[in-house]
Amino acid sequence: VLLRVRAEKHRPEADLAFWQEALLERMVAAGYRQAGDPEPITVDGVQGALVTFNAPVGVDDYAYMVGIFPDGKRLYIVEAAGEISRFEPRREAIEAAVSGLQF
């Protein structure tokens, strides 16, 4: 399972609801299947959401979790991905790692 955190310029500056909708539309259009409802989460005082998607990669099925955190001039994006049978047993640890981030 891989975990990545990055900060992008917050363009357009919009609220969390906008970014959740944009993320869902983009991922579904790219062939990912949403796996559950977005989970609200606050990290380092910034409100965000974790959204998990599933997608086939070759003969395996992968989980791809994306966290979005709009904060002023920055949009923080957290991504975690891995083969589902490896990802799911580590989900709690992944969420704990995300919760402990400092932006």
C-alpha positions as semicolon CSV with decimal commas, in nm:
position;residue;x (nm);y (nm);z (nm)
1;V;0,000;0,000;0,000
2;L;0,134;0,340;-0,099
3;L;0,054;0,671;0,070
4;R;0,123;1,014;-0,081
5;V;0,054;1,367;0,041
6;R;0,079;1,678;-0,174
7;A;-0,028;2,041;-0,174
8;E;-0,158;2,217;-0,483
9;K;-0,259;2,576;-0,550
10;H;-0,624;2,604;-0,450
11;R;-0,771;2,690;-0,790
12;P;-1,052;2,755;-0,807
13;E;-1,085;2,845;-0,442
14;A;-1,394;2,652;-0,341
15;D;-1,544;2,475;-0,042
16;L;-1,521;2,109;0,049
17;A;-1,858;2,025;-0,110
18;F;-1,733;2,153;-0,448
19;W;-1,412;1,946;-0,427
20;Q;-1,600;1,632;-0,321
21;E;-1,833;1,662;-0,620
22;A;-1,543;1,737;-0,858
23;L;-1,348;1,437;-0,724
24;L;-1,645;1,201;-0,759
25;E;-1,724;1,316;-1,113
26;R;-1,359;1,288;-1,223
27;M;-1,300;0,944;-1,076
28;V;-1,626;0,789;-1,199
29;A;-1,562;0,931;-1,547
30;A;-1,217;0,769;-1,537
31;G;-1,371;0,428;-1,465
32;Y;-1,338;0,406;-1,087
33;R;-1,629;0,281;-0,878
34;Q;-1,711;0,466;-0,558
35;A;-1,684;0,235;-0,255
36;G;-1,895;0,386;0,020
37;D;-1,985;0,738;0,118
38;P;-1,727;1,014;0,169
39;E;-1,601;1,012;0,528
40;P;-1,564;1,352;0,694
41;I;-1,228;1,399;0,862
42;T;-1,041;1,688;1,023
43;V;-0,663;1,689;0,988
44;D;-0,444;1,953;1,153
45;G;-0,754;2,170;1,198
46;V;-0,855;2,146;0,830
47;Q;-1,191;1,989;0,747
48;G;-1,182;1,740;0,463
49;A;-1,317;1,413;0,335
50;L;-1,183;1,068;0,254
51;V;-1,336;0,899;-0,048
52;T;-1,254;0,541;-0,148
53;F;-1,281;0,401;-0,498
54;N;-1,224;0,056;-0,646
55;A;-1,089;-0,028;-0,990
56;P;-0,959;-0,333;-1,172
57;V;-0,587;-0,326;-1,255
58;G;-0,503;-0,624;-1,472
59;V;-0,639;-0,929;-1,293
60;D;-0,643;-0,759;-0,948
61;D;-0,886;-0,516;-0,789
62;Y;-0,735;-0,208;-0,628
63;A;-0,858;0,036;-0,364
64;Y;-0,775;0,402;-0,408
65;M;-0,851;0,639;-0,118
66;V;-0,835;1,012;-0,177
67;G;-0,848;1,275;0,095
68;I;-0,921;1,634;0,000
69;F;-0,860;1,928;0,232
70;P;-0,922;2,283;0,104
71;D;-0,735;2,535;0,319
72;G;-0,703;2,895;0,206
73;K;-0,455;2,918;-0,082
74;R;-0,371;2,545;-0,063
75;L;-0,559;2,228;-0,149
76;Y;-0,409;1,931;0,032
77;I;-0,454;1,592;-0,134
78;V;-0,382;1,261;0,036
79;E;-0,380;0,942;-0,169
80;A;-0,350;0,580;-0,060
81;A;-0,366;0,287;-0,299
82;G;-0,312;-0,085;-0,302
83;E;-0,453;-0,420;-0,399
84;I;-0,779;-0,462;-0,204
85;S;-0,671;-0,774;-0,014
86;R;-0,371;-0,577;0,118
87;F;-0,544;-0,242;0,153
88;E;-0,849;-0,342;0,359
89;P;-0,658;-0,501;0,653
90;R;-0,456;-0,177;0,673
91;R;-0,746;0,067;0,636
92;E;-0,751;0,166;1,005
93;A;-0,374;0,225;1,004
94;I;-0,403;0,433;0,685
95;E;-0,681;0,645;0,833
96;A;-0,480;0,689;1,155
97;A;-0,177;0,800;0,951
98;V;-0,390;1,052;0,764
99;S;-0,542;1,180;1,090
100;G;-0,194;1,242;1,230
101;L;-0,068;1,454;0,939
102;Q;0,039;1,814;0,982
103;F;-0,013;2,041;0,684
